[in-house]
Coordinates of C-alpha atoms in Angstrom, one line a residue:
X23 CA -13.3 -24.3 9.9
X24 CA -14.3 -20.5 9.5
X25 CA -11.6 -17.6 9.4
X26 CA -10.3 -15.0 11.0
X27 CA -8.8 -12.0 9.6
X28 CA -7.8 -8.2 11.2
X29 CA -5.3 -7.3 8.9
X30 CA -6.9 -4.1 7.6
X31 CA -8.9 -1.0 9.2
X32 CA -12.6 -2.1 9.0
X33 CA -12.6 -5.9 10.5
X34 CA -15.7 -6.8 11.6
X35 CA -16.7 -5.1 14.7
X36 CA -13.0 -3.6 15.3
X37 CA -12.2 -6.9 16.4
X38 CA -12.0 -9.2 13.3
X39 CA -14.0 -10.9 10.6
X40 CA -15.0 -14.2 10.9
X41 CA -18.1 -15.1 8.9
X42 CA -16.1 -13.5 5.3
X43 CA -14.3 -10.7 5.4
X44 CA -15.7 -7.1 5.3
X45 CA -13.7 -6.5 1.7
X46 CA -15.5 -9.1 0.2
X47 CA -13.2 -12.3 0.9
X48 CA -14.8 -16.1 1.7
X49 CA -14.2 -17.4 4.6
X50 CA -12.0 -20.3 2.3
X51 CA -10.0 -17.1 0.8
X52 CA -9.1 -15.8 4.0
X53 CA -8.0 -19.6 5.1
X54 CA -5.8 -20.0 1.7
X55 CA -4.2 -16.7 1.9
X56 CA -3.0 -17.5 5.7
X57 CA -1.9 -20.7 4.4
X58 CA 0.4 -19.3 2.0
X59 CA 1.7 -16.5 4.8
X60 CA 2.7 -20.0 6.7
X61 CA 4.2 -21.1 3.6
X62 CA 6.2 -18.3 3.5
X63 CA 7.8 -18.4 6.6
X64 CA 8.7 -21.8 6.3
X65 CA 10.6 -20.5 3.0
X66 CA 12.0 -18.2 4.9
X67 CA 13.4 -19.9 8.0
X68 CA 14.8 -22.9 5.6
X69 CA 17.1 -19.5 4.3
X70 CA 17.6 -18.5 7.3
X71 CA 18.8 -21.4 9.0
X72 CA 20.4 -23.1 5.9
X73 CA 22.6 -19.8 5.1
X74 CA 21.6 -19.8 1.5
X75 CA 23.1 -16.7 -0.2
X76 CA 20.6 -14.6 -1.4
X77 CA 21.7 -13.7 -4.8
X78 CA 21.4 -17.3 -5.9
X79 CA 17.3 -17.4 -5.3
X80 CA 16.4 -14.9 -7.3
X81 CA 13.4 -16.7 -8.4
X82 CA 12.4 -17.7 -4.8
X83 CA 13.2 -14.1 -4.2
X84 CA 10.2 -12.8 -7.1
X85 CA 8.0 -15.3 -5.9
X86 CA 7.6 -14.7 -2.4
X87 CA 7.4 -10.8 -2.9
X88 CA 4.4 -11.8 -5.0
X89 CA 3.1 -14.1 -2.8
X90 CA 2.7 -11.4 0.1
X91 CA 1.3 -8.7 -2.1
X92 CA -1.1 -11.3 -3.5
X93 CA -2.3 -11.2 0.4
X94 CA -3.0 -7.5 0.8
X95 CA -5.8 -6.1 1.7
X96 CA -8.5 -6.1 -1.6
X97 CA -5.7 -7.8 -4.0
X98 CA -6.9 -10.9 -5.2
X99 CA -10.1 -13.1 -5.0
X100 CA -9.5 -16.0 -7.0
X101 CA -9.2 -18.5 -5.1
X102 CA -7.9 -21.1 -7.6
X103 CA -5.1 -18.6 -8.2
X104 CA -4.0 -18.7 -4.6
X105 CA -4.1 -22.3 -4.6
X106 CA -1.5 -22.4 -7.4
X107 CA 0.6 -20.3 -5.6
X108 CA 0.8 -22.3 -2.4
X109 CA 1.6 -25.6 -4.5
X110 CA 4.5 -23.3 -6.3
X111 CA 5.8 -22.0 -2.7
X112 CA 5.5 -25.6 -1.4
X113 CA 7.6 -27.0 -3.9
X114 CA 10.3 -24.4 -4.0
X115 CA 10.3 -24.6 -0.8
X116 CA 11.0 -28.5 -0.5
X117 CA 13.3 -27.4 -3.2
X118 CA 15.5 -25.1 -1.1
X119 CA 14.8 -27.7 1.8
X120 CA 16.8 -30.5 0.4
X121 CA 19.8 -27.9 0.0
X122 CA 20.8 -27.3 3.3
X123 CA 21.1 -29.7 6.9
X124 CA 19.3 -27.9 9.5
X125 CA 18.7 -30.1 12.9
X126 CA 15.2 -28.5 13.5
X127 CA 13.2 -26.8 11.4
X128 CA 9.3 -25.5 11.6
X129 CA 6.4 -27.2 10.7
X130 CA 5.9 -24.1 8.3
X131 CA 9.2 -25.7 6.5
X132 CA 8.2 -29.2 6.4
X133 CA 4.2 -29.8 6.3
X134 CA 2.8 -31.4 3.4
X135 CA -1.1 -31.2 1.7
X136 CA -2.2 -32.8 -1.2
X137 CA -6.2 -32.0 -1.6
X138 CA -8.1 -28.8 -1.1
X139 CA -9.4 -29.8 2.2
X140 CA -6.2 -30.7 3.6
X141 CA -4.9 -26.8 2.4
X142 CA -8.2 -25.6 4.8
X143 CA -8.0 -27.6 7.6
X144 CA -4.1 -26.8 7.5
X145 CA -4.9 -23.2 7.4
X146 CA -7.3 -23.4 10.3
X147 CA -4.5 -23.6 12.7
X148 CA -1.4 -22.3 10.7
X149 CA -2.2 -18.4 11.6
X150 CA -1.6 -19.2 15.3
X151 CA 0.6 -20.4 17.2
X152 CA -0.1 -22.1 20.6
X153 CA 2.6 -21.2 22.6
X154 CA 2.7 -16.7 22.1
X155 CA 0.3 -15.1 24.1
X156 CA -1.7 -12.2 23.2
X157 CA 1.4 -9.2 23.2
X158 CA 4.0 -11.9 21.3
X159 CA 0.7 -12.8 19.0
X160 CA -0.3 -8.9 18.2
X161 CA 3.8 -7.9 17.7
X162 CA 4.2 -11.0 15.1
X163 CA 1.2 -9.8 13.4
X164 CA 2.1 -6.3 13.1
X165 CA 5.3 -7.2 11.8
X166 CA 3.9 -9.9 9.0
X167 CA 1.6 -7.1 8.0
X168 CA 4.5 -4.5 8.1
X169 CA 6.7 -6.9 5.5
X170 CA 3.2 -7.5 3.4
X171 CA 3.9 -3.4 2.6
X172 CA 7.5 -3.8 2.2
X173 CA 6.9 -6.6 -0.4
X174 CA 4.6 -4.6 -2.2
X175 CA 6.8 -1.7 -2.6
X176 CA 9.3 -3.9 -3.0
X177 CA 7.8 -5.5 -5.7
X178 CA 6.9 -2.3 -7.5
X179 CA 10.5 -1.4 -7.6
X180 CA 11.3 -5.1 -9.0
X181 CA 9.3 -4.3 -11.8
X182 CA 11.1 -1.1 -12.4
X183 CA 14.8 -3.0 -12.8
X184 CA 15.7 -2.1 -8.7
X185 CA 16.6 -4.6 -6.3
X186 CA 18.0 -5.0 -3.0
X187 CA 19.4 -8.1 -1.3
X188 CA 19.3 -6.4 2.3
X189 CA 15.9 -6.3 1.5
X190 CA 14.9 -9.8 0.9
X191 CA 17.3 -11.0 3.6
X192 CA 15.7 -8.6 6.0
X193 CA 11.7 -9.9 4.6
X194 CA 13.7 -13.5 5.3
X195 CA 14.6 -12.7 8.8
X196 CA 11.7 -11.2 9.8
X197 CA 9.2 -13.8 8.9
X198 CA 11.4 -16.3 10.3
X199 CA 11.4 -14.5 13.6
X200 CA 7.6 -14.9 13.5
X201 CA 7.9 -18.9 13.8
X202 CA 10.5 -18.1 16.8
X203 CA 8.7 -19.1 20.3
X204 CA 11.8 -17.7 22.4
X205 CA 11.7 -14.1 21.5
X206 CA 10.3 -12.0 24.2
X207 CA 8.5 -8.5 23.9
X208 CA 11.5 -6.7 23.5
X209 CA 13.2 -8.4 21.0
X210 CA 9.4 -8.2 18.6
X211 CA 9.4 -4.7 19.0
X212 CA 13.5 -4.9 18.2
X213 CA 12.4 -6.4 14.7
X214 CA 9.0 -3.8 14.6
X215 CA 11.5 -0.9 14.6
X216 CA 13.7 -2.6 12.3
X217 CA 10.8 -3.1 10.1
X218 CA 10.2 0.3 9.8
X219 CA 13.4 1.2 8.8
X220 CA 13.3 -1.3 5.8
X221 CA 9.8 0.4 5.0
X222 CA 12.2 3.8 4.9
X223 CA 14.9 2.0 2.7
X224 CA 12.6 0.3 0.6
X225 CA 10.5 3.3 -0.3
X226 CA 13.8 5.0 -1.2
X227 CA 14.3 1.9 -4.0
X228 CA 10.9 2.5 -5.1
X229 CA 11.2 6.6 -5.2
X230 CA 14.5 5.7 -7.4
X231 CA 13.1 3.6 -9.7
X232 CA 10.3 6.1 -10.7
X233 CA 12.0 8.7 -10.6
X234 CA 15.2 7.2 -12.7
X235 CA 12.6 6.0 -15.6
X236 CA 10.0 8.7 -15.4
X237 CA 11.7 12.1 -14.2
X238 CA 11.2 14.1 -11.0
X239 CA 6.8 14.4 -10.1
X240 CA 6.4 18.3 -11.4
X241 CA 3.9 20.3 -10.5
X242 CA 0.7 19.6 -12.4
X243 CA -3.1 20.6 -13.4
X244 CA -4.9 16.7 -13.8
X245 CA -8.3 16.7 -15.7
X246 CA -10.9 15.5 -13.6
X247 CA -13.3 15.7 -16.7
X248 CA -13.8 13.7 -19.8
X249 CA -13.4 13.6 -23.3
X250 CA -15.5 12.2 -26.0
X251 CA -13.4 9.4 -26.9
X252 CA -13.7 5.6 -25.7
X253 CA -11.2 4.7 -23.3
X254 CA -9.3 2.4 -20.7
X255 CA -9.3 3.4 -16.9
X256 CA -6.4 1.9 -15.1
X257 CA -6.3 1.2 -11.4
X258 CA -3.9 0.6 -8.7
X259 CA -0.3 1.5 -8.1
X260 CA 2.1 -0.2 -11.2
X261 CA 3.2 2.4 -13.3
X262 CA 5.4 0.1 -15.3
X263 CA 1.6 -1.6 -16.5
X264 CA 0.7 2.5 -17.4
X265 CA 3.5 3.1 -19.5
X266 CA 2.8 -0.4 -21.7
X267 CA -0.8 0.5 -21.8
X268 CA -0.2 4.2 -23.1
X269 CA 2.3 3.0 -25.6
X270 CA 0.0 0.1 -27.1
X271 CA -3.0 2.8 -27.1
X272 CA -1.2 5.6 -28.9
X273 CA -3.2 6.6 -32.1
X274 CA -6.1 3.8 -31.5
X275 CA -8.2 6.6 -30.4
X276 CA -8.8 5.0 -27.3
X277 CA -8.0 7.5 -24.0
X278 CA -6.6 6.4 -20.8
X279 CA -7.8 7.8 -17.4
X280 CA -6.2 7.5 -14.3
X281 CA -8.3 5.8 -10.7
X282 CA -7.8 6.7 -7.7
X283 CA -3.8 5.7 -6.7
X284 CA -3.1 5.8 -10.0
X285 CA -3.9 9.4 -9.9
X286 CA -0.1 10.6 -9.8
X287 CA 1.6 9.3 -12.8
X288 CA 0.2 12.8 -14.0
X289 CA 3.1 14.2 -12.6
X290 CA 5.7 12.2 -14.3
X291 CA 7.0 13.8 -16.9
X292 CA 7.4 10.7 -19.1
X293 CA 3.8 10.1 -18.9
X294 CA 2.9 14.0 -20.2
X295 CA 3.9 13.1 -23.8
X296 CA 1.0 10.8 -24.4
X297 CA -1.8 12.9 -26.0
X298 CA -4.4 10.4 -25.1
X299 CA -3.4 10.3 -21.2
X300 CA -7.1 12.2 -21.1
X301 CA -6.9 13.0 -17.0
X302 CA -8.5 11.3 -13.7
X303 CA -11.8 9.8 -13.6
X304 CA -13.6 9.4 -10.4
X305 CA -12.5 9.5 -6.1
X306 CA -10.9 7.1 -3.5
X307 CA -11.3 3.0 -4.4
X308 CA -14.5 2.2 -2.6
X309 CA -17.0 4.5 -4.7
X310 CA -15.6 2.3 -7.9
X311 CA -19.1 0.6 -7.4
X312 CA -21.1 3.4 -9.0
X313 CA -17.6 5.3 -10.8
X314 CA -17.0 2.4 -12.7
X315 CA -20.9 2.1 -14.1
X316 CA -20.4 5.2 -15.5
X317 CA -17.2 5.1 -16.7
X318 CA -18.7 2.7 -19.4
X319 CA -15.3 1.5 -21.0
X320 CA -12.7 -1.3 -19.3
X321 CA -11.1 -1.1 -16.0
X322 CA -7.8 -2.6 -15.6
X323 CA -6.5 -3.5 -12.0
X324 CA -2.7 -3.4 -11.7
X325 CA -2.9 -3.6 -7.8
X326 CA -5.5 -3.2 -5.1
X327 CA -8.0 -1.7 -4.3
X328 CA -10.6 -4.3 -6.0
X329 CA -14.2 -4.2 -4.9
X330 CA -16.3 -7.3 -5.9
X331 CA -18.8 -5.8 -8.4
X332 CA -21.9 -5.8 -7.9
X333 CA -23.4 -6.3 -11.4
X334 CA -22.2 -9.0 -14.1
X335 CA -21.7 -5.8 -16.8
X336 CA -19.1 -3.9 -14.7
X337 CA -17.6 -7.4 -14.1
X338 CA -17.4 -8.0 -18.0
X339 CA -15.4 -5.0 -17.8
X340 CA -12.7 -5.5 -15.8
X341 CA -9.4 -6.7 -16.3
X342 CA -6.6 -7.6 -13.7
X343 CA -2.8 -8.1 -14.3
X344 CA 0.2 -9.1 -11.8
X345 CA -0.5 -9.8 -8.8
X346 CA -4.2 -9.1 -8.7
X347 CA -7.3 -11.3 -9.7
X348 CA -10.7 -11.5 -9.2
X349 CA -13.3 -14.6 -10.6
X350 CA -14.7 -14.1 -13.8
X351 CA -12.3 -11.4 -15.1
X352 CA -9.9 -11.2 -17.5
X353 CA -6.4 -11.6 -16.3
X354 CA -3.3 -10.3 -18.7
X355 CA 0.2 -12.2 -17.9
X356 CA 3.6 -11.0 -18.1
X357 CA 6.0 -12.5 -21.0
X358 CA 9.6 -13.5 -19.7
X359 CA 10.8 -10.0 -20.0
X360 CA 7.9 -8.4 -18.5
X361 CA 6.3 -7.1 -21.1
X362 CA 1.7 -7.4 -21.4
X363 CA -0.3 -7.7 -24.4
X364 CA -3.2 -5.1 -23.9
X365 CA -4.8 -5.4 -26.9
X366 CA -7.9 -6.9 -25.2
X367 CA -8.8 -4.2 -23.1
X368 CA -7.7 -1.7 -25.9
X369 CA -10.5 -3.7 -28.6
X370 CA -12.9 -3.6 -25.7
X371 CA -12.6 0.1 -25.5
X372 CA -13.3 1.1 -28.8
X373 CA -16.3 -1.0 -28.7
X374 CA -17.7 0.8 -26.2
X375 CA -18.7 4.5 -25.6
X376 CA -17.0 7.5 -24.4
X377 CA -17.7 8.0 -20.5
X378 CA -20.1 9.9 -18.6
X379 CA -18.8 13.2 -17.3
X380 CA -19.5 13.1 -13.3
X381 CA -17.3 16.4 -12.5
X382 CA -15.2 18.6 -14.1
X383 CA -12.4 20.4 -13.7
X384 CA -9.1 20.3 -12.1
X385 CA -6.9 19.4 -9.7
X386 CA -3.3 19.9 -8.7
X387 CA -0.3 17.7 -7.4
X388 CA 3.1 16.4 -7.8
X389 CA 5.0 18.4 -4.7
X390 CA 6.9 15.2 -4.6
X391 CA 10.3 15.8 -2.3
X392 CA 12.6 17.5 -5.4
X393 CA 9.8 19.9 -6.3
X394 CA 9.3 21.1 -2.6
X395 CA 12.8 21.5 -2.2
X396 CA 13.0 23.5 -5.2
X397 CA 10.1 25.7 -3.1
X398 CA 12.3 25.7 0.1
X399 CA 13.4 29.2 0.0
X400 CA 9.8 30.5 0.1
X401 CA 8.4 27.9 2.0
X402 CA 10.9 28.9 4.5
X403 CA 10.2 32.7 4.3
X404 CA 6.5 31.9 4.9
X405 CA 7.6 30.0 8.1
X406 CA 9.7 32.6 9.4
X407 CA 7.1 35.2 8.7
X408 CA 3.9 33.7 9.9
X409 CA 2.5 33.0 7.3
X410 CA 2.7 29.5 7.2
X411 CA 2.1 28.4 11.4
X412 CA 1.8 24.6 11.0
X413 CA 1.6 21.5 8.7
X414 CA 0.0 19.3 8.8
X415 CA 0.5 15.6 7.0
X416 CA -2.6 14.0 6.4
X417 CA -1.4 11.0 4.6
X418 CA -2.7 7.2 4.0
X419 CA -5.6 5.5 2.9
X420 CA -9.1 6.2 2.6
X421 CA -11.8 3.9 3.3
X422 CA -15.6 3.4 3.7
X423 CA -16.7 4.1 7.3
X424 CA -18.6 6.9 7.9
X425 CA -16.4 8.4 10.4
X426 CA -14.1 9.2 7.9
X427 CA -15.9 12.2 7.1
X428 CA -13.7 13.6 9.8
X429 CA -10.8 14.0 7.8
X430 CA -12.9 16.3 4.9
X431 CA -14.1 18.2 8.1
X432 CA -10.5 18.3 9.4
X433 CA -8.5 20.0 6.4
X434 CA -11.6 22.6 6.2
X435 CA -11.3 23.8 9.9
X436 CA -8.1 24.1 9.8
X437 CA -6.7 27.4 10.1
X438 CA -6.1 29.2 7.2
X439 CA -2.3 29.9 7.9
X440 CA -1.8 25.8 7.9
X441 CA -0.8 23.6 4.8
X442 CA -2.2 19.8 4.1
X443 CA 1.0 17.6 3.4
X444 CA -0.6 14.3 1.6
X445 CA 0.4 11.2 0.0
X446 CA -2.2 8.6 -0.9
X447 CA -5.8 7.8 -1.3
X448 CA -6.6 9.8 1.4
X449 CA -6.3 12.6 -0.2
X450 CA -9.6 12.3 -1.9
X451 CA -11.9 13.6 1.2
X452 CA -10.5 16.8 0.7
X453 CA -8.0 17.4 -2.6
X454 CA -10.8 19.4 -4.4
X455 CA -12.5 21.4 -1.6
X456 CA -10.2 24.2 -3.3
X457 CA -8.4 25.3 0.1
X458 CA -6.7 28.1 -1.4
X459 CA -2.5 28.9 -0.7
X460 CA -0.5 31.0 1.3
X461 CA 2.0 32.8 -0.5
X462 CA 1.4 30.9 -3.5
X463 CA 2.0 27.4 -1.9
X464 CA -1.1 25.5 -2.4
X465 CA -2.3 24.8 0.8
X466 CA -2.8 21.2 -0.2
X467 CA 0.7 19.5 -1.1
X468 CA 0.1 16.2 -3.0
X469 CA 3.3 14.5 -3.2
X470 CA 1.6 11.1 -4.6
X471 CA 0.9 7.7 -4.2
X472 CA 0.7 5.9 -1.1
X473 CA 4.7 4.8 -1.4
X474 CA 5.9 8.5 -2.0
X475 CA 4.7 9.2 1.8
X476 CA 8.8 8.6 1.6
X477 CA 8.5 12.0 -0.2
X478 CA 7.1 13.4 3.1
X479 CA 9.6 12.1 5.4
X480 CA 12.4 14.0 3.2
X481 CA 10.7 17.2 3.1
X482 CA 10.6 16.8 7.1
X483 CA 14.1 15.9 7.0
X484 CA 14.9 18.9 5.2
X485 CA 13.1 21.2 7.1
X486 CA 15.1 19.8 10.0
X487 CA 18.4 20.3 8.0
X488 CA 17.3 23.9 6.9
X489 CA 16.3 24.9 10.4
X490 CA 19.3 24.0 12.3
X491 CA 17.1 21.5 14.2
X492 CA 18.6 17.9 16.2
X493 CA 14.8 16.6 16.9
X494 CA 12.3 16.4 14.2
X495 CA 9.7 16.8 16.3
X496 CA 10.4 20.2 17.3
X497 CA 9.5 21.3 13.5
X498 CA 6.1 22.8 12.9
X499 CA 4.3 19.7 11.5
X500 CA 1.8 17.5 12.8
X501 CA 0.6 14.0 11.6
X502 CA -3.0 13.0 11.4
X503 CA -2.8 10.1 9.0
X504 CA -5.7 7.9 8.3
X505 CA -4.8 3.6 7.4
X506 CA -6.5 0.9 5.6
X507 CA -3.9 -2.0 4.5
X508 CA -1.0 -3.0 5.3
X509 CA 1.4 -0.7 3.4
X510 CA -0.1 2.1 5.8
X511 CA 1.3 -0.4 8.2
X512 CA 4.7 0.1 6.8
X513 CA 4.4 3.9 6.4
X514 CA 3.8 4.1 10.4
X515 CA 6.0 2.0 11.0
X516 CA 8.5 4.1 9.3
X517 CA 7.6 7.1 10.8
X518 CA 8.3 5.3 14.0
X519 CA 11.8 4.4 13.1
X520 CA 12.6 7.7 12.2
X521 CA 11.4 9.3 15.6
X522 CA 8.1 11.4 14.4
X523 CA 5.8 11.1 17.9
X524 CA 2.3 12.2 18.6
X525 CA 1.5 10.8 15.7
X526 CA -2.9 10.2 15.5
X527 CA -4.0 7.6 13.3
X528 CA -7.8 6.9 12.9
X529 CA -10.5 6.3 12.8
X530 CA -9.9 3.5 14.6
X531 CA -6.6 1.9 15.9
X532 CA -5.6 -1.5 14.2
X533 CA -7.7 -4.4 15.8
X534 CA -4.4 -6.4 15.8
X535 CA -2.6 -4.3 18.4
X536 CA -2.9 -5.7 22.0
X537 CA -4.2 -3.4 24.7
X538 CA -0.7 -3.6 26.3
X539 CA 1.4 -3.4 22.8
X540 CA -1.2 -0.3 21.8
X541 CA 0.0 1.3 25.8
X542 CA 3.8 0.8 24.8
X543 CA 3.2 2.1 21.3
X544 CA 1.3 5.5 23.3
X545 CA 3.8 5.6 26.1
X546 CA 7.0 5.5 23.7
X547 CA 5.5 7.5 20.8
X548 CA 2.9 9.2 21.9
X549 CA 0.1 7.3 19.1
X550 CA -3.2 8.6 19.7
X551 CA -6.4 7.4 17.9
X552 CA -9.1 10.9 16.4
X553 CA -11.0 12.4 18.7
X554 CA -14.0 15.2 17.6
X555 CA -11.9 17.7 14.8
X556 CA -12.6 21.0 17.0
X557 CA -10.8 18.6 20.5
X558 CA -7.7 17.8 17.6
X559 CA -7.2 20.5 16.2
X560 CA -7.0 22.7 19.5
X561 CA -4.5 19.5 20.6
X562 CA -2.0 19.6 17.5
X563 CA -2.3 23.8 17.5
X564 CA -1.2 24.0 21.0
X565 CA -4.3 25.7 22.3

């Protein structure tokens, strides 16, 4: 029946992919993983409707936090995994279904399938629905893909022992509300704001539960060489899946290097007293093509960004755990309290040689929110002098296109008196073009992963406080964030709910947004797509 998916930054065309998706997803992946959205938000109106409490389903709770993150963009490809979750959603859904007496419910809540062509031809048409018109279609989207990155951050913090009942009531409502034929324009963008300030309190449950178990980010030099020993490079965003795999690979000889968003559990201070926590290997998730051939040891995913490999070795090599999968690779369970047997990858490792050095050096991070406030009293004094004119926040996600070349080009025109605030993969176009500092502040803040961009908003925040400010606009920082998936989504979403305007996102603007939802979005915020860097930079200076 085909597919249609424009959930992340390069859909085909800027419009959407139809004939398999850019990131490497069939056509009957992209259909399975909309069937399980549906799923989902029959789930969720059934608790929404029935009244269940929400502290009785924990389980349902888990589950449909998984299931969304399982949908983000470059998470899973294994398409008999995805099947197993819908016939798991559909049954604790029927489950909760025969628990409550609702006059009318969805045919999200009630459909049925029973062969693998009945789950695709179901699919073809559960996306869409016939009655919303373009604007109610492009605000339901954008709020689906705004909960997709509040269930993944939300699921991060699940993992670390934090939980929040608002916050799986709220994911309930919301995809409810996407079912709802009634609700006009006003009331979607009602619910887009109030996604957005979930996003803000979940990334505050997240920030606590790293920062609880593995100390305050601190400032830090990360290896971006290698050592001579085998090792393990881990992948993604789960830090709870780093600390088992350090602990299981102390004294084995066997190192462990960081990946790309994984880059920032250097800055934990819990992580620092592993001797064999050997550095970073490698850039931004889509040059793991030709990083990981080099690498020569195993690769373990905890969360996206998964590229399909191109050769059968590197896929010999890979391993995946919680909520991602790809065919072919090894994939490493949970036990009922959480905990993951690694000795797989770590015999793998010592099998295998040490890998091949493709830079060296370092690089430096972990201005996290307590370590910049801890600089506030010079960071303030270099404002107040001159010295420090503007920042900018460059956060998000990088990505393949060619145009985002713009962003490397970006922080080195610049002026010199301006400082790079940055949280994410993005900071890999331009976190080792050694910038310099200003007064000793590096002039290229890292604060983290994609999540601690939550770090960001409180250093604004405190700015604001410091100078006596009602509108944080009026501070001296300016936001030219680049966006892949959908927790970028979430992070702009965010930024929305907590007033920043003139926000630029690029390259492009999401393919999901309706030329008359992208005009309210411009006309009440002020969102502007990238334009050449000299035409930007003159705009966000004031020139």
């Amino acid at each position: 029946m085909g597919m249609f998916c424009y959930q992340c930054q390069e859909t085909a065309r800027g419009k959407g992919c139809e004939y398999g998706g850019v990131c490497g997803k069939s056509e009957e992946l992209a259909d399975l993983q909309d069937l399980l959205i549906y799923t989902l938000k029959g789930i969720s109106e059934i608790v929404i409707k029935g009244k269940l409490e929400i502290k009785y389903l924990s389980n349902v709770n888990h589950e449909v936090l998984k299931s969304l993150f399982m949908t983000i963009t470059n998470a899973n490809f294994d398409d008999a995994v995805i099947i197993d979750k819908i016939k798991q959603m559909i049954s604790l859904r029927d489950e909760l279904r025969r628990k409550v007496k609702v006059e009318y419910l969805h045919d999200a809540a009630t459909f049925e399938v029973n062969t693998l062509n009945d789950m695709i031809f179901k699919a073809s048409y559960a996306g869409m629905i016939p009655k919303d018109d373009e604007d109610i279609r492009s605000l339901k989207q954008l709020i689906t893909f705004g909960i997709k990155g509040l269930a993944a951050y939300t699921h991060h913090a699940l993992n670390l022992g934090k939980e929040s009942e608002d916050l799986y009531y709220f994911i309930y409502e919301a995809l409810a509300a996407t079912l709802d034929t009634e609700l006009s324009m006003e009331d979607l963008f009602a619910l887009t704001m109030k996604t957005g300030e979930f996003g803000v309190k979940g990334m505050a449950l997240l920030d606590e539960g790293n920062t609880s178990k593995y100390g305050n980010p601190e400032v830090t030099e990360v290896n971006i060489g290698v050592r001579n020993n085998p090792a393990i490079l881990i992948s993604g965003h789960d830090l709870t899946d780093l600390e088992q795999l350090l602990e299981q690979t102390q004294g084995t000889g066997v190192d462990v290097y960081t990946h790309s968003e994984m880059l920032p559990a250097h800055y934990y201070p819990v992580f620092k007293r592993h001797d064999n926590f050997a550095g970073n290997y490698g850039n931004a998730w889509w040059k793991q093509d030709e990083e990981f051939g080099s690498f020569n040891g195993p690769i373990l995913f905890t969360t996206n960004c998964i590229v399909p490999p191109i050769t059968d070795e590197v896929r010999s090599r890979i391993f995946t755990t919680g909520v991602t999968g790809y065919p072919g690779c090894i994939h490493i369970e949970s036990d009922s309290e959480g905990k993951k047997d690694f000795s797989k990858i770590i015999e793998l490792a010592k099998s295998l040689k040490a890998p091949d050095e493709i830079e060296s050096g370092k690089i430096v991070g972990g201005f996290a929110h307590e370590q910049v406030f801890a600089l506030a009293g010079k960071v303030v004094d270099a404002i107040k002098c001159g010295a420090i004119k503007k920042f900018f926040v460059m956060a998000g996600c990088d990505g393949r296109m060619e145009s985002r070349e713009y962003y490397t080009q970006f922080a080195k025109e610049i002026p010199k008196d301006t400082i790079i605030l940055t949280a994410g993969c993005a900071k890999y176009r331009y976190n080792k073009l050694g910038l310099g500092d200003i007064c000793g502040i590096p002039r290229v803040l890292d604060a983290g992963q994609c999540n601690d961009s939550y770090s960001l908003v409180m250093i604004a925040l405190k700015l604001k406080e410091v100078f006596e400010l009602n509108d944080i606009n009026n501070l001296p920082i300016a936001y030219n964030i680049s966006w892949y998936e959908q927790k970028a989504v979430l992070v702009l979403l965010a930024l929305l709910y907590l007033g920043v305007k003139n926000i630029h996102l690029g390259p492009t603007l999401p393919a999901f947004l309706s030329p008359n939802v992208a005009k309210v979005l411009i006309d009440s915020f002020g969102i502007a797509g990238i334009g050449t860097v000299d035409e930007d930079i003159k705009i966000f200076m004031g020139k």
